[in-house]
mmCIF file of C-alpha atoms in Angstrom:
data_model
loop_
_atom_site.group_PDB
_atom_site.id
_atom_site.type_symbol
_atom_site.label_atom_id
_atom_site.label_comp_id
_atom_site.label_asym_id
_atom_site.label_seq_id
_atom_site.Cartn_x
_atom_site.Cartn_y
_atom_site.Cartn_z
ATOM 1 C CA MET L 1 88.882 90.822 102.318
ATOM 2 C CA ALA L 2 89.783 90.109 98.727
ATOM 3 C CA ARG L 3 92.475 87.442 98.483
ATOM 4 C CA PHE L 4 95.186 87.155 95.848
ATOM 5 C CA ARG L 5 97.535 84.231 95.377
ATOM 6 C CA GLY L 6 100.588 83.862 93.245
ATOM 7 C CA SER L 7 103.800 81.966 92.929
ATOM 8 C CA GLY L 8 107.243 83.251 93.638
ATOM 9 C CA ALA L 9 109.261 84.287 96.627
ATOM 10 C CA MET L 10 108.642 87.186 98.949
ATOM 11 C CA ALA L 11 111.678 89.085 100.178
ATOM 12 C CA ALA L 12 111.639 90.894 103.478
ATOM 13 C CA GLY L 13 113.749 93.943 104.099
ATOM 14 C CA ALA L 14 114.810 95.784 107.189
ATOM 15 C CA LEU L 15 114.704 99.482 107.880
ATOM 16 C CA ILE L 16 116.890 101.070 110.497
ATOM 17 C CA LEU L 17 115.676 104.453 111.643
ATOM 18 C CA THR L 18 117.810 106.772 113.752
ATOM 19 C CA MET L 19 116.205 109.893 115.153
ATOM 20 C CA MET L 20 117.541 112.901 116.966
ATOM 21 C CA LEU L 21 115.362 113.470 120.016
ATOM 22 C CA PRO L 22 116.491 116.662 121.734
ATOM 23 C CA ALA L 23 114.367 116.137 124.853
ATOM 24 C CA ALA L 24 115.315 112.467 125.273
ATOM 25 C CA ALA L 25 118.373 111.304 127.130
ATOM 26 C CA GLU L 26 121.073 110.997 124.498
ATOM 27 C CA ASP L 27 124.458 109.371 124.672
ATOM 28 C CA ASP L 28 127.617 111.136 123.529
ATOM 29 C CA LYS L 29 126.882 110.153 119.896
ATOM 30 C CA GLY L 30 123.414 111.780 119.804
ATOM 31 C CA TYR L 31 121.604 108.446 120.037
ATOM 32 C CA ALA L 32 118.425 108.303 122.127
ATOM 33 C CA ARG L 33 116.499 105.162 123.111
ATOM 34 C CA LEU L 34 112.761 104.784 123.572
ATOM 35 C CA GLU L 35 112.317 101.744 125.784
ATOM 36 C CA GLY L 36 109.505 99.788 127.379
ATOM 37 C CA HIS L 37 108.505 96.873 125.171
ATOM 38 C CA GLY L 38 108.779 93.406 126.712
ATOM 39 C CA GLY L 39 110.141 91.846 123.533
ATOM 40 C CA PRO L 40 111.699 92.645 120.168
ATOM 41 C CA VAL L 41 110.307 95.605 118.257
ATOM 42 C CA LYS L 42 109.192 94.302 114.860
ATOM 43 C CA GLY L 43 107.626 97.352 113.231
ATOM 44 C CA LEU L 44 107.835 101.131 113.384
ATOM 45 C CA ALA L 45 106.015 104.071 111.792
ATOM 46 C CA VAL L 46 106.393 107.830 112.166
ATOM 47 C CA SER L 47 103.341 110.091 111.848
ATOM 48 C CA PRO L 48 103.129 112.364 108.806
ATOM 49 C CA ASP L 49 103.858 115.423 110.976
ATOM 50 C CA GLY L 50 106.890 113.746 112.589
ATOM 51 C CA ARG L 51 105.593 114.207 116.138
ATOM 52 C CA LEU L 52 104.592 110.602 116.949
ATOM 53 C CA ALA L 53 106.037 107.145 116.512
ATOM 54 C CA LEU L 54 104.133 103.888 116.726
ATOM 55 C CA SER L 55 105.961 100.645 117.449
ATOM 56 C CA ALA L 56 104.839 97.029 117.043
ATOM 57 C CA SER L 57 106.333 94.344 119.245
ATOM 58 C CA PHE L 58 106.631 90.610 119.703
ATOM 59 C CA ASP L 59 105.140 91.278 123.173
ATOM 60 C CA THR L 60 101.742 91.777 121.367
ATOM 61 C CA SER L 61 101.511 95.496 122.174
ATOM 62 C CA LEU L 62 101.854 98.729 120.239
ATOM 63 C CA GLY L 63 103.660 101.663 121.782
ATOM 64 C CA LEU L 64 102.708 105.254 121.012
ATOM 65 C CA TRP L 65 105.614 107.665 121.523
ATOM 66 C CA SER L 66 106.088 111.436 121.490
ATOM 67 C CA LEU L 67 109.172 112.189 119.427
ATOM 68 C CA PRO L 68 109.662 115.822 120.516
ATOM 69 C CA ALA L 69 109.513 114.802 124.193
ATOM 70 C CA GLY L 70 111.218 111.450 123.692
ATOM 71 C CA GLU L 71 108.645 109.714 125.903
ATOM 72 C CA HIS L 72 106.068 106.969 125.923
ATOM 73 C CA LEU L 73 102.426 108.115 125.684
ATOM 74 C CA ARG L 74 100.378 104.885 125.885
ATOM 75 C CA TRP L 75 100.223 101.168 125.177
ATOM 76 C CA LEU L 76 97.683 99.778 122.740
ATOM 77 C CA GLU L 77 96.636 96.231 123.613
ATOM 78 C CA GLY L 78 94.548 94.138 121.250
ATOM 79 C CA HIS L 79 96.680 91.659 119.344
ATOM 80 C CA GLU L 80 96.523 88.075 120.558
ATOM 81 C CA ALA L 81 100.034 87.353 119.270
ATOM 82 C CA GLY L 82 103.056 89.396 118.223
ATOM 83 C CA ALA L 83 102.401 92.664 116.374
ATOM 84 C CA ASN L 84 104.416 92.969 113.157
ATOM 85 C CA ALA L 85 103.698 96.221 111.314
ATOM 86 C CA VAL L 86 101.979 99.565 111.931
ATOM 87 C CA ARG L 87 100.849 102.521 109.808
ATOM 88 C CA PHE L 88 99.395 105.916 110.677
ATOM 89 C CA LEU L 89 96.252 106.951 108.797
ATOM 90 C CA GLY L 90 96.816 110.649 109.558
ATOM 91 C CA ASP L 91 93.391 111.282 111.127
ATOM 92 C CA GLY L 92 93.978 110.121 114.690
ATOM 93 C CA ARG L 93 93.750 106.492 113.628
ATOM 94 C CA ALA L 94 96.313 103.803 112.898
ATOM 95 C CA LEU L 95 96.474 100.219 111.660
ATOM 96 C CA SER L 96 98.438 97.215 112.852
ATOM 97 C CA VAL L 97 98.877 93.603 111.755
ATOM 98 C CA GLY L 98 100.216 90.617 113.606
ATOM 99 C CA ASP L 99 100.855 86.944 114.138
ATOM 100 C CA ASP L 100 97.186 86.559 115.198
ATOM 101 C CA PHE L 101 96.228 86.767 111.443
ATOM 102 C CA ASP L 102 94.344 90.065 111.987
ATOM 103 C CA LEU L 103 94.336 93.696 110.872
ATOM 104 C CA LEU L 104 93.419 96.093 113.710
ATOM 105 C CA LEU L 105 92.115 99.657 113.369
ATOM 106 C CA TRP L 106 92.954 101.957 116.311
ATOM 107 C CA ASP L 107 91.762 105.287 117.713
ATOM 108 C CA LEU L 108 95.046 106.765 118.923
ATOM 109 C CA GLU L 109 93.551 109.606 120.967
ATOM 110 C CA GLN L 110 91.375 107.242 123.019
ATOM 111 C CA GLY L 111 93.856 104.364 122.870
ATOM 112 C CA SER L 112 91.035 102.040 121.849
ATOM 113 C CA LEU L 113 90.510 99.315 119.312
ATOM 114 C CA LEU L 114 87.900 100.404 116.757
ATOM 115 C CA ARG L 115 87.739 97.326 114.566
ATOM 116 C CA ARG L 116 89.279 93.877 114.096
ATOM 117 C CA LEU L 117 89.400 92.694 110.479
ATOM 118 C CA GLU L 118 89.791 88.954 109.975
ATOM 119 C CA GLY L 119 90.429 86.935 106.840
ATOM 120 C CA HIS L 120 94.053 85.845 106.590
ATOM 121 C CA ARG L 121 94.878 82.226 107.351
ATOM 122 C CA GLY L 122 98.408 82.915 108.561
ATOM 123 C CA LYS L 123 100.573 85.560 110.198
ATOM 124 C CA VAL L 124 100.217 89.015 108.654
ATOM 125 C CA ILE L 125 103.584 90.692 108.165
ATOM 126 C CA GLY L 126 103.088 93.492 105.641
ATOM 127 C CA LEU L 127 100.802 96.512 105.557
ATOM 128 C CA ALA L 128 100.303 99.302 103.004
ATOM 129 C CA VAL L 129 97.739 102.106 102.836
ATOM 130 C CA SER L 130 96.490 103.806 99.649
ATOM 131 C CA PRO L 131 97.110 107.561 99.279
ATOM 132 C CA ASP L 132 93.397 108.305 99.879
ATOM 133 C CA ARG L 133 93.471 106.106 103.021
ATOM 134 C CA GLN L 134 90.410 104.159 101.885
ATOM 135 C CA GLN L 135 92.149 100.930 100.812
ATOM 136 C CA VAL L 136 94.584 98.774 102.756
ATOM 137 C CA ALA L 137 96.714 95.904 101.488
ATOM 138 C CA THR L 138 98.099 93.220 103.795
ATOM 139 C CA ALA L 139 100.634 90.462 103.138
ATOM 140 C CA GLY L 140 100.450 87.160 104.966
ATOM 141 C CA TRP L 141 102.264 83.909 105.533
ATOM 142 C CA ASP L 142 99.208 82.223 104.035
ATOM 143 C CA GLY L 143 100.533 83.232 100.594
ATOM 144 C CA ALA L 144 97.787 85.817 100.158
ATOM 145 C CA ILE L 145 97.535 89.556 99.742
ATOM 146 C CA GLY L 146 94.445 90.949 101.427
ATOM 147 C CA LEU L 147 92.660 94.033 100.125
ATOM 148 C CA TRP L 148 90.472 95.844 102.615
ATOM 149 C CA THR L 149 88.166 98.858 102.317
ATOM 150 C CA LEU L 150 88.069 101.112 105.359
#
């Protein structure tokens, strides 16, 4: 991991995503809930084709969800502390970061952990993937930005 340090403040934003899920149980306002995590959901990503969602939770797990069916597909277990952010890579793989200071690479079809990347010295809260999906940037509470080559 390449590490970058700088001064200044980091601002965190929140994204609220509302989806129409025709197959899921909806209330009278068209709102459907995907439930099952044992703690707050801290991160969410939708696959490029719009068919899957991946959630990151304080309960340390990732949830893989079918959006057309409005149902849970599998749990991904591998973080040793809360999971904070997730991203799809678009090739059956995904990435997650968490309070355990690590970046995890997942095989979504098998539901297995492919690789654990270590290097941060604090919680990792941000995650970005380059357009060619070869480089990853992570942001941590250690005041560093990590650059990783997949």
